[in-house]
Every structure is written in structure tokens, then in C-alpha cells.
Amino acid sequence: MKELKLMKGNEAFAEGTIRAGADAYFGYPITPQSEVLEYLMTVRPYETTGMVVLQAESEIAAINMVYGGACCGKRVLTSSSSPGISLKQEGISYLAGAELPCVILNVVRGGPGLGTIQPSQSDYFQSVKGGGHGDYKCIVLAPSSVQEMYDFPKLGFELAFKYRNPVLILSDGIIGQMMEKVYLDESTPRWTEEEIIKNNSDWATTGKTSDRERNIITSLILEAAIQEKHVIKLYEKYKVIEDNEIRYEKFQCDDAEYLFVAYGSSARVCQKSVQLLREKGIKAGLLRPITLSPYPKKAIKDLSKQVKSIVVVEMSMGQMVEDVMLSVECKIPVNHFGRTGGVIPSPNEVADFMMKKIKGE
Amino acid sequence: MNEEIIIAGFGGQGVLSMGKILAYSGIMQDKEVSWMPSYGPEMRGGTANVTVIISDEKVSSPVLNEFDTAIILNQQSMDKFEKSVKTGGILIYDGNGITRHPKRKDITIYRIDAAEKAAETGVTKVFNMIVLGAYLKIKPIVKLENVINGIKKSLPERHHNLIPLNEKALKIGMENIYLVNIN
């Protein structure tokens, strides 16, 4: 029997990490995601599951604690919001280079700089196109409900360990701060030391035994030819991820003639816009990417053969729109509608924009 | 049923917790709900507002710019949200501190003097429950028993002795709301 609760997105995420069997959370407070650390400190999982909850001295310290924990083959995570995630980028690059599994939550706020504490989606480029230095990719999941904030820590750990890669959960201030119904499932127990050795001793620093070589975890490969080989190996892995892990959701697409593409809270706004347009007889639909990296290019390309035009809605000046344009290969018009700096688009203005584009304005 | 509500007032009036209790009451009645607060600098001593949606269907956008019902508890919120009520919708307000009363003719306007009634009970904290009771009299979207269950879920157990007081406040609200204009 699943437990039903009314929770904030940030609280649901925190509960989700405990129930996903996380070994440690390292964080540093920043609005609009401070409830993650607050919730963990209130619930005190260190007294029940033994999960470590630690407020580090900075975001940089927290991400490097994640590096250390991940090296040991443990399920570790951190969370922050935009400026804090920028600080973590060096660590994320190192984690990706060293092929370490971890979960990182970004509850995005408006930027650039310290920006505003209101919701935004202007960290898309940073999340899916790198962010840190070097040739690497994170797996990026975009929750659009409080339920997904609860579900994605577990999914994130599964993917992170399956591919030994950082998983970034790209949320925003709306999803973090809003309350919705959440169904809480049974807890996954934390791995025992024996299970960690069984699952991860082929790469993690679980203690060398006489029957195997040392496991060395590093992102420093000084010889160019070997570094190139390592990066090519990473990209072969990203190809496998792309072949197997793309996730998206279609909303009223079956008979759609006009399509919205939006993720996270913008996708929620667009659902309402679809309803408003359909009340006026416009056959609108929505495709919501759940994985932003890898991106559901084929699903969008397939729909581009059915619909007349696309409107990409983002709380940014236009970032994901570039990936939609690449997906449709310029075969149909792709327009962007964005509000930024912490301003949230209303369902009506999004619907009005689509109407204008349909009329050719 | 799909009811889209904005509750707006000062920080400290219990706007957010009233919204939370309403949302929890919706869950108790097997409805879909969402609760989206304004957060951040504007909350610090300034205005606070929360959008609550209670629906038979899954909630789409938790953020809206027009509402079936606006519950308005100070002048700033009146200035901001009177215009956001859908035509044919409902505006409920507390007259305390209001200098410019709502003027719209295409909506139905009710008034509940909750601050005054709360002061009469001697426990001003129940202000928000008086407002909630007033709202539920006009829009009985959730049963009173489910509201009580919602309060139980929202309050820590050590405060459950306050439930009868809250129930009384809900009833005061129900008895004292009155019509200001007819749409």
C-alpha cells in the first residue's frame, strides 16, 4: 500500500533520496531548494537508515564530498540552485571524467549571476551541453511534478550506477516550491558493505583484495593518445545511453496539428494552454521531454511530419529551442516563447502566442 | 469540478497554511490538488499569496493568471487580484484595512469581516479558518469533515487539541459571510 502525502517538490525529493537507499547527502543551503536540507535535518535519516546528511562549508566542498563518496561505490548526492550549481561545475566535470555515479539536483532560479530567487529554466545549456570543461555529458532528467521529484532520485541512482555517470535532475523553483499529492512507495534499503563490494568492486575503492589489481579513480590522463581513447570510450557509453534511456511524454498528440515542446514546469503551463486552444477548436498537443540528455530527437522529428508548426516554451530566452530545431531539421517552422529572469508564463499568453503564429503574425 | 483559487494577503495572516489545509481537504475527498505559493523577498513582511487548484482531473498548470475565486485579505492584494477573477467568478474579501472596495459588476462579491470576528473569539490566530469557513459556505467543494481531516493532517499532533477551536472558527466564517453585490 502506497502512502499518500501532500508535499513540496523539494521535500518529496529529500524523502525520495532516503527511500532510494541513499548513503549520503552533501549540501549547502540556497533558495529555492533549501527545503531539501531542512527536510533531511528534520527527518534525521542518520538515525534510521544511517544515511549521512551533511551541510558542507560551501557548494564546492559538497560536490567534492560527492566525488569522495562516489569513489567508494556509495549512493551519494547533492543539491543546489543555479549559482551554486555553477560553483559545482568543476566537480561535475571531474565526476564525469572519472566515470563516477552520483545524483545532482538543480532547482533552477533566474540568472545570470546571483540573479533572482524566482523560478527559471535558463540553465538548460549548462546542464545538457557540458557546464564544466571537457568532452562529457551528464544524464539529465527534468521532473514536471512533485511525484517525479520523489521518483527521480531512485531512477537517478539506477541510471548513474548502470552507466557510471553523473545524473543531473533539472528542476526549477515552481516544481521545488509547489505542493502536490505524492505516493510514497516502499523504501529501497541502503546497500550493505558486502553488496557494495559485490556490485561495485570492479571499479570502486572498496579495499583491494589479493585476487585483483588496484582500482584507480582519476580524471587525470596526461598522455594525449590515452586521454583521447578515454573520451572516445565515454562517447561510446553516451551512445548506448541514447539508444536505451530516452524518455518523453506526449499529451494530446494523436490528432495534433500544432505542437508545443516544453519540459518541467513550462510543460505544466503548456498542458493548460493545450486545453485552452482545444476549447477554441485548435488541435494543439504537447511533447514533454523527460530526459533532456539524451534528447528525444526522433520523437520530435516523427511528430514534425504530422504537425504544421512547433512552439517551444521555456522560462529562458531560448535554449532548448535549438535542440528542437536540430531535431526537425528545419522542415517545419519552430518558434520560441519565453519569459525569463523569474517571470512565469501564464497559460493564456502561451496560448495567445500559438494563436498568433497559427494566423501567421 | 475544477476550482482555481487565489488566496492573497499579508505574510503572517495564515494565507499559505489556509491554502495547505484546503489542499489537504481536497486530498481527503479524493480530488487532485496543487498548492503554489509566492515565495521569496515579497513574503518578508509584504504580501503573500498562494494558488490552490482542486479538481476531479489531474492539475495541469499550477500557475495561473485568472481564477474562479479570489480570497483577498489586504489592499495590495485587492489592487493586484480583483482584475484576475474570471467573469462570473467570485471575490471574497475581509473589509479590515480596505480603503478601495471592489467595484467589478461581472463577478459576485462577498465580504467576511474575519479580523473582527477573530478578535471577538479572543484568539486572533483563527482568522484564516474563519475565512476558510466563509469560502466553504459559498463554494462547498469539500465536506466539513474532510476539512477537519485536512487540519489534522496539516497540524503536528501536539496541536490537535486546537482542532475544536478551528472547527468553531470555520462555523463562524460560514455564519458571517454576506453578499455585497449580485452578479
XYZ file of C-alpha atoms in Angstrom:
544
model
C 0.000 0.000 0.000
C 1.454 3.311 -1.085
C 1.444 6.178 1.383
C -0.282 9.382 0.176
C 1.076 12.771 1.221
C 0.856 16.444 0.312
C 4.429 17.625 -0.118
C 6.570 20.343 -1.626
C 8.740 19.247 -4.531
C 11.904 19.816 -2.521
C 10.556 17.767 0.404
C 9.455 14.990 -1.931
C 12.944 14.904 -3.437
C 14.500 14.648 0.027
C 12.121 11.853 1.045
C 12.852 10.185 -2.302
C 16.582 10.116 -1.597
C 16.048 8.410 1.772
C 13.699 5.852 0.248
C 16.057 5.283 -2.696
C 18.608 3.955 -0.210
C 20.999 6.896 -0.466
C 24.161 6.665 1.629
C 24.893 10.362 1.890
C 23.675 13.863 1.055
C 26.127 16.756 0.994
C 24.596 20.180 0.526
C 24.689 23.867 1.144
C 21.538 25.988 1.510
C 20.303 28.254 -1.261
C 16.790 29.404 -2.195
C 14.653 27.921 -3.753
C 15.913 24.472 -2.705
C 16.810 24.869 0.973
C 13.892 22.619 1.986
C 15.908 19.617 0.780
C 18.500 20.055 3.536
C 15.870 21.292 6.029
C 13.704 18.228 5.448
C 16.624 15.818 5.787
C 17.718 17.513 9.016
C 14.143 17.266 10.367
C 13.593 13.640 9.392
C 17.109 12.609 10.527
C 17.666 9.555 8.330
C 21.069 9.103 10.006
C 19.120 7.736 12.977
C 17.129 5.258 10.888
C 18.772 4.167 7.632
C 22.202 5.505 8.569
C 22.206 7.944 5.640
C 24.715 10.747 6.222
C 23.296 14.283 5.947
C 25.967 16.958 5.982
C 25.893 20.699 5.472
C 29.230 21.383 3.848
C 31.124 24.671 4.159
C 30.398 25.517 0.523
C 28.933 24.139 -2.687
C 32.435 23.301 -3.888
C 33.130 21.279 -0.766
C 29.802 19.473 -1.161
C 30.427 18.345 -4.742
C 33.916 17.136 -3.835
C 32.454 15.164 -0.914
C 30.169 13.612 -3.517
C 33.286 12.707 -5.528
C 34.786 11.024 -2.478
C 31.619 9.128 -1.581
C 31.073 8.010 -5.172
C 34.662 6.667 -5.316
C 33.692 4.285 -2.502
C 30.821 2.882 -4.574
C 28.156 4.533 -2.415
C 24.908 6.197 -3.446
C 25.646 9.871 -2.849
C 24.063 13.109 -3.926
C 23.983 16.863 -3.642
C 21.535 19.630 -4.468
C 21.677 23.336 -5.099
C 20.229 26.120 -7.223
C 21.730 27.871 -10.229
C 24.611 29.955 -8.750
C 25.515 27.035 -6.500
C 25.414 24.596 -9.426
C 27.810 26.885 -11.326
C 30.230 26.505 -8.417
C 29.913 22.736 -8.642
C 30.777 22.516 -12.344
C 34.456 21.709 -11.871
C 33.485 18.818 -9.617
C 30.853 17.586 -12.073
C 33.423 17.552 -14.878
C 35.790 15.525 -12.642
C 32.972 13.104 -11.733
C 32.124 12.618 -15.420
C 35.796 12.223 -16.338
C 36.360 9.669 -13.597
C 33.084 7.901 -14.523
C 31.576 8.228 -11.070
C 27.873 7.688 -10.344
C 26.016 10.366 -8.409
C 22.805 12.402 -8.389
C 22.806 16.213 -8.514
C 19.627 18.290 -8.163
C 19.400 21.800 -9.613
C 16.281 23.749 -8.592
C 16.808 26.498 -11.134
C 16.332 30.199 -10.355
C 16.702 33.236 -12.589
C 20.134 34.354 -13.712
C 22.786 35.197 -14.800
C 24.880 35.954 -11.750
C 23.158 35.858 -8.384
C 20.047 36.740 -10.360
C 16.741 36.248 -8.595
C 15.280 33.543 -6.393
C 12.206 33.107 -8.594
C 11.815 30.093 -10.926
C 13.593 29.895 -14.270
C 14.805 27.387 -16.848
C 17.842 29.272 -18.040
C 20.346 26.567 -17.024
C 19.422 24.261 -19.911
C 22.611 24.867 -21.888
C 24.734 24.437 -18.782
C 23.011 21.144 -17.971
C 22.910 19.420 -21.345
C 25.841 20.917 -23.236
C 28.547 20.460 -20.641
C 28.719 23.133 -17.975
C 32.104 22.068 -16.776
C 35.114 21.754 -19.051
C 35.947 18.925 -21.395
C 34.148 16.415 -23.599
C 31.449 14.937 -21.381
C 27.727 14.612 -20.854
C 25.510 14.200 -17.843
C 22.285 12.252 -17.980
C 19.684 14.994 -17.410
C 16.188 14.280 -16.059
C 13.528 17.017 -15.972
C 10.731 16.455 -13.421
C 7.449 18.280 -14.034
C 5.546 17.221 -10.918
C 6.130 16.711 -7.230
C 5.645 12.975 -7.821
C 8.572 12.981 -10.248
C 10.668 14.920 -7.714
C 10.060 11.943 -5.429
C 10.593 9.287 -8.109
C 13.707 10.642 -9.793
C 16.300 10.133 -7.026
C 15.674 6.385 -7.319
C 15.679 6.459 -11.121
C 18.718 8.727 -10.999
C 20.717 6.275 -8.883
C 19.707 3.379 -11.150
C 20.935 5.210 -14.247
C 24.015 6.620 -12.515
C 25.217 3.165 -11.458
C 24.129 1.422 -14.660
C 26.322 3.767 -16.707
C 28.717 5.078 -14.048
C 27.835 8.640 -14.918
C 26.583 11.714 -13.046
C 22.811 12.200 -13.283
C 21.564 15.770 -13.100
C 17.950 16.386 -12.110
C 16.989 19.704 -13.664
C 14.048 21.128 -11.736
C 13.000 24.725 -11.093
C 11.566 26.963 -8.405
C 7.963 26.093 -9.275
C 8.381 22.332 -9.026
C 10.558 22.738 -5.918
C 8.172 25.047 -4.062
C 4.743 23.769 -5.085
C 2.802 21.127 -3.168
C 1.019 18.219 -4.783
C -0.096 14.727 -3.955
C 2.734 12.238 -3.710
C 2.511 8.485 -3.474
C 5.426 7.182 -1.423
C 6.466 3.617 -2.140
C 8.403 1.059 -0.121
C 11.943 2.055 0.792
C 14.888 0.542 -1.022
C 17.355 -0.427 1.691
C 20.859 1.026 1.610
C 23.453 -1.367 0.221
C 25.370 -3.317 2.817
C 29.193 -3.229 2.658
C 29.032 -6.736 1.128
C 26.590 -5.585 -1.540
C 28.774 -2.589 -2.410
C 31.765 -4.925 -2.840
C 29.657 -7.339 -4.900
C 28.167 -4.594 -7.119
C 30.991 -2.101 -7.458
C 34.341 -3.672 -6.570
C 35.298 -3.870 -10.261
C 35.809 -0.089 -10.210
C 35.219 1.420 -6.744
C 37.767 1.847 -3.952
C 36.195 -0.813 -1.788
C 39.519 -2.143 -0.431
C 41.989 -4.084 -2.529
C 41.947 -7.848 -2.176
C 44.820 -10.122 -3.174
C 42.951 -11.508 -6.173
C 42.629 -8.246 -8.096
C 44.548 -5.196 -9.270
C 44.159 -1.826 -7.583
C 41.175 0.292 -8.663
C 42.461 3.725 -9.553
C 39.914 6.519 -9.863
C 41.185 9.649 -11.542
C 40.313 12.108 -14.266
C 43.986 12.939 -14.864
C 45.284 11.232 -18.001
C 48.391 13.073 -19.112
C 49.127 11.149 -22.281
C 47.142 12.589 -25.201
C 46.552 9.314 -27.021
C 45.230 7.618 -23.880
C 43.084 10.632 -22.971
C 41.585 10.544 -26.470
C 40.851 6.841 -26.105
C 39.187 7.536 -22.752
C 36.964 10.277 -24.212
C 36.002 8.069 -27.160
C 35.043 5.362 -24.659
C 32.883 7.916 -22.807
C 31.141 8.841 -26.046
C 30.502 5.190 -26.886
C 28.819 4.988 -23.486
C 26.735 8.114 -24.244
C 25.619 6.434 -27.479
C 24.385 3.391 -25.522
C 22.563 5.736 -23.125
C 20.966 7.485 -26.108
C 19.844 4.162 -27.575
C 18.266 2.968 -24.335
C 17.281 5.740 -21.966
C 15.338 8.411 -23.854
C 12.147 9.260 -22.030
C 9.355 11.640 -23.004
C 5.618 12.088 -22.582
C 3.018 13.004 -25.203
C -0.092 14.976 -24.275
C -2.968 15.114 -26.790
C -0.617 14.460 -29.716
C -2.687 11.847 -31.580
C -4.594 14.335 -33.740
C -2.410 17.386 -33.068
C -1.815 19.887 -35.857
C 0.220 22.282 -33.738
C 2.764 21.203 -31.185
C 4.227 22.604 -28.008
C 7.561 21.267 -26.837
C 8.293 22.102 -23.201
C 9.859 20.482 -20.135
C 9.478 20.841 -16.377
C 7.027 23.463 -15.127
C 6.685 25.004 -18.616
C 5.206 21.688 -19.717
C 2.579 22.051 -16.995
C 1.728 25.558 -18.210
C 1.523 24.229 -21.794
C -0.922 21.470 -20.790
C -3.341 24.189 -19.759
C -2.591 26.118 -22.968
C -3.438 22.977 -24.968
C -6.805 22.798 -23.158
C -7.482 26.500 -23.836
C -6.627 26.114 -27.541
C -8.712 22.952 -27.920
C -11.709 24.817 -26.435
C -11.285 27.183 -29.404
C -11.107 24.283 -31.864
C -7.330 24.364 -32.373
C -5.825 20.886 -32.334
C -2.808 21.532 -30.150
C -0.616 18.942 -28.471
C 2.419 18.812 -26.229
C 5.594 16.779 -26.214
C 7.405 16.862 -22.896
C 10.990 15.612 -22.877
C 11.697 13.827 -19.585
C 15.328 13.159 -20.461
C 16.934 16.363 -21.751
C 20.184 14.485 -22.251
C 19.843 12.209 -24.160
C 17.284 14.313 -26.060
C 14.163 12.778 -27.697
C 15.154 13.959 -31.176
C 13.456 11.147 -33.037
C 10.101 11.563 -31.278
C 10.082 15.252 -32.197
C 11.206 14.540 -35.758
C 8.418 11.971 -36.150
C 5.813 14.454 -34.886
C 7.179 17.139 -37.226
C 5.815 15.046 -40.114
C 2.323 15.323 -38.589
C 2.122 18.887 -37.224
C 2.257 22.197 -39.086
C 4.436 24.122 -36.656
C 6.038 23.966 -33.241
C 6.191 26.422 -30.364
C 8.917 25.773 -27.789
C 8.044 27.231 -24.390
C 10.822 27.780 -21.885
C 11.491 30.091 -18.967
C 14.576 31.363 -20.778
C 15.479 33.451 -23.797
C 15.620 30.300 -25.945
C 17.908 27.390 -25.169
C 16.112 24.068 -25.711
C 14.609 25.577 -28.880
C 17.965 24.921 -30.562
C 17.668 21.183 -29.932
C 14.091 21.187 -31.270
C 15.294 22.965 -34.435
C 18.041 20.371 -34.849
C 15.511 17.584 -34.312
C 13.102 18.789 -37.029
C 15.952 19.628 -39.438
C 14.266 22.917 -40.413
C 11.399 21.063 -42.117
C 8.645 22.997 -40.281
C 8.617 26.373 -38.504
C 9.876 26.301 -34.917
C 9.070 29.345 -32.769
C 10.173 30.160 -29.272
C 8.118 31.657 -26.476
C 9.981 32.526 -23.324
C 9.742 34.513 -20.136
C 12.885 34.831 -18.099
C 14.503 36.285 -15.011
C 11.985 34.615 -12.695
C 8.815 35.565 -14.579
C 6.444 32.643 -15.125
C 4.480 32.495 -18.401
C 0.724 32.225 -17.999
C -1.241 29.548 -19.870
C -3.208 32.306 -21.635
C -0.207 34.176 -23.001
C 1.300 30.907 -24.235
C -1.975 30.008 -25.973
C -2.231 33.530 -27.446
C 1.296 33.238 -28.831
C 0.443 29.945 -30.531
C -2.717 31.539 -31.986
C -0.686 34.428 -33.413
C 1.765 32.024 -35.021
C -1.086 29.985 -36.495
C -2.533 33.167 -38.020
C 0.905 33.908 -39.445
C 1.549 37.031 -37.394
C -15.230 20.031 -10.854
C -12.219 22.290 -11.292
C -11.824 25.155 -8.839
C -8.942 27.589 -9.258
C -8.411 29.827 -6.224
C -6.014 32.583 -5.252
C -5.676 33.476 -1.582
C -3.769 36.712 -1.030
C -2.927 38.831 1.976
C -0.120 39.819 4.330
C 2.610 37.435 5.430
C 1.565 36.130 8.848
C -2.191 36.087 8.200
C -2.065 32.351 7.607
C -2.619 32.589 3.857
C -0.247 29.744 3.000
C -1.473 27.441 5.759
C -5.096 28.098 4.829
C -4.221 27.055 1.290
C -2.467 23.984 2.596
C -5.460 22.938 4.702
C -7.743 23.461 1.710
C -5.444 21.348 -0.471
C -5.261 18.609 2.168
C -9.057 18.677 2.479
C -9.222 18.131 -1.277
C -6.977 15.082 -0.976
C -9.217 13.726 1.807
C -12.058 13.898 -0.718
C -10.065 12.068 -3.432
C -9.515 15.202 -5.508
C -6.428 16.227 -7.438
C -4.783 19.281 -5.888
C -1.931 21.729 -6.288
C -0.613 24.469 -3.983
C 1.748 27.049 -5.409
C 2.975 29.833 -3.124
C 4.558 33.116 -3.970
C 7.891 32.831 -2.264
C 10.930 34.935 -1.738
C 11.553 38.566 -0.883
C 7.928 39.655 -1.301
C 6.941 37.318 1.545
C 9.155 39.007 4.115
C 6.593 41.236 5.786
C 4.972 42.010 2.479
C 2.232 40.289 0.575
C 1.874 36.532 0.487
C -0.300 34.626 -1.918
C -0.981 31.059 -2.847
C -2.732 29.463 -5.806
C -4.743 26.372 -4.899
C -6.375 24.167 -7.510
C -8.833 21.425 -6.566
C -10.026 19.286 -9.413
C -11.538 15.979 -10.493
C -8.897 15.834 -13.239
C -5.132 15.907 -12.963
C -3.992 19.501 -12.455
C -2.228 20.994 -15.466
C -0.655 24.377 -14.770
C -0.142 25.142 -11.057
C 0.431 28.789 -12.018
C -2.478 30.805 -13.373
C -3.369 34.378 -14.187
C -7.148 34.121 -13.802
C -9.159 32.455 -11.089
C -12.640 31.146 -10.295
C -12.345 32.563 -6.790
C -10.114 35.221 -5.251
C -9.900 35.475 -1.474
C -8.418 38.870 -0.737
C -7.209 39.923 2.687
C -5.448 43.277 2.206
C -5.465 46.341 -0.034
C -2.331 45.481 -2.032
C -3.834 42.111 -2.922
C -7.118 43.786 -3.890
C -5.242 46.082 -6.258
C -3.372 43.137 -7.735
C -6.024 40.413 -7.944
C -9.501 41.988 -8.295
C -8.912 42.051 -12.044
C -7.775 38.396 -12.066
C -11.196 36.932 -11.238
C -12.810 35.242 -14.239
C -16.065 36.789 -15.470
C -18.839 35.154 -13.444
C -16.351 34.278 -10.709
C -16.320 35.066 -7.014
C -14.395 37.546 -4.917
C -14.391 37.192 -1.128
C -12.695 39.852 0.969
C -12.147 40.999 4.503
C -13.084 44.647 4.838
C -10.444 45.253 7.522
C -7.958 47.810 6.182
C -9.628 48.003 2.787
C -9.938 51.595 1.555
C -10.799 50.903 -2.087
C -13.559 48.314 -2.178
C -14.008 46.024 -5.193
C -16.036 47.563 -7.997
C -16.465 44.883 -10.633
C -20.011 44.203 -11.816
C -19.313 40.973 -13.741
C -18.382 38.930 -10.658
C -20.108 38.104 -7.380
C -18.581 39.817 -4.366
C -18.869 38.632 -0.769
C -17.449 40.069 2.395
C -16.358 38.379 5.616
C -15.162 40.542 8.483
C -12.861 37.820 9.705
C -10.361 40.012 11.539
C -13.198 41.478 13.617
C -14.781 38.074 14.291
C -11.396 36.572 15.174
C -10.832 39.357 17.684
C -14.254 38.593 19.211
C -13.248 34.959 19.807
C -10.166 36.165 21.665
C -7.860 34.003 19.538
C -6.847 36.081 16.532
C -4.874 33.146 15.109
C -8.086 31.518 13.896
C -8.521 34.384 11.424
C -7.626 32.207 8.446
C -10.034 29.438 9.476
C -12.872 31.977 9.653
C -12.008 32.995 6.095
C -11.851 29.354 5.006
C -15.256 28.676 6.577
C -16.694 31.682 4.760
C -15.319 30.408 1.459
C -16.698 26.901 2.023
C -20.164 28.324 2.715
C -20.158 29.841 -0.787
C -18.285 27.013 -2.505
C -18.865 23.786 -0.597
C -16.336 21.902 -2.738
C -15.150 19.857 0.238
C -17.181 18.492 3.135
C -16.578 19.921 6.586
C -15.468 16.502 7.906
C -12.782 16.389 5.231
C -11.630 19.881 6.185
C -11.256 18.684 9.779
C -9.275 15.699 8.481
C -7.209 18.136 6.402
C -6.458 20.200 9.515
C -5.439 17.018 11.338
C -3.011 16.201 8.526
C -1.559 19.729 8.433
C -1.156 20.246 12.180
C 1.509 18.457 14.200
C -0.115 16.056 16.666
C 0.827 18.180 19.678
C -1.542 20.841 18.348
C -4.509 18.533 17.753
C -6.159 19.926 20.903
C -6.749 23.086 18.843
C -8.991 21.291 16.337
C -12.318 22.099 18.103
C -11.317 25.782 18.152
C -10.583 25.664 14.428
C -13.888 23.919 13.779
C -15.669 26.678 15.693
C -13.828 29.283 13.601
C -14.913 27.576 10.365
C -18.522 27.798 11.555
C -18.154 31.482 12.499
C -16.973 32.099 8.951
C -19.879 30.175 7.477
C -22.380 32.158 9.531
C -20.951 35.611 8.908
C -20.168 35.859 5.214
C -22.522 38.192 3.352
C -23.257 39.211 -0.186
C -22.111 42.652 -1.309
C -23.339 42.677 -4.893
C -25.233 40.354 -7.189
C -23.602 39.448 -10.451
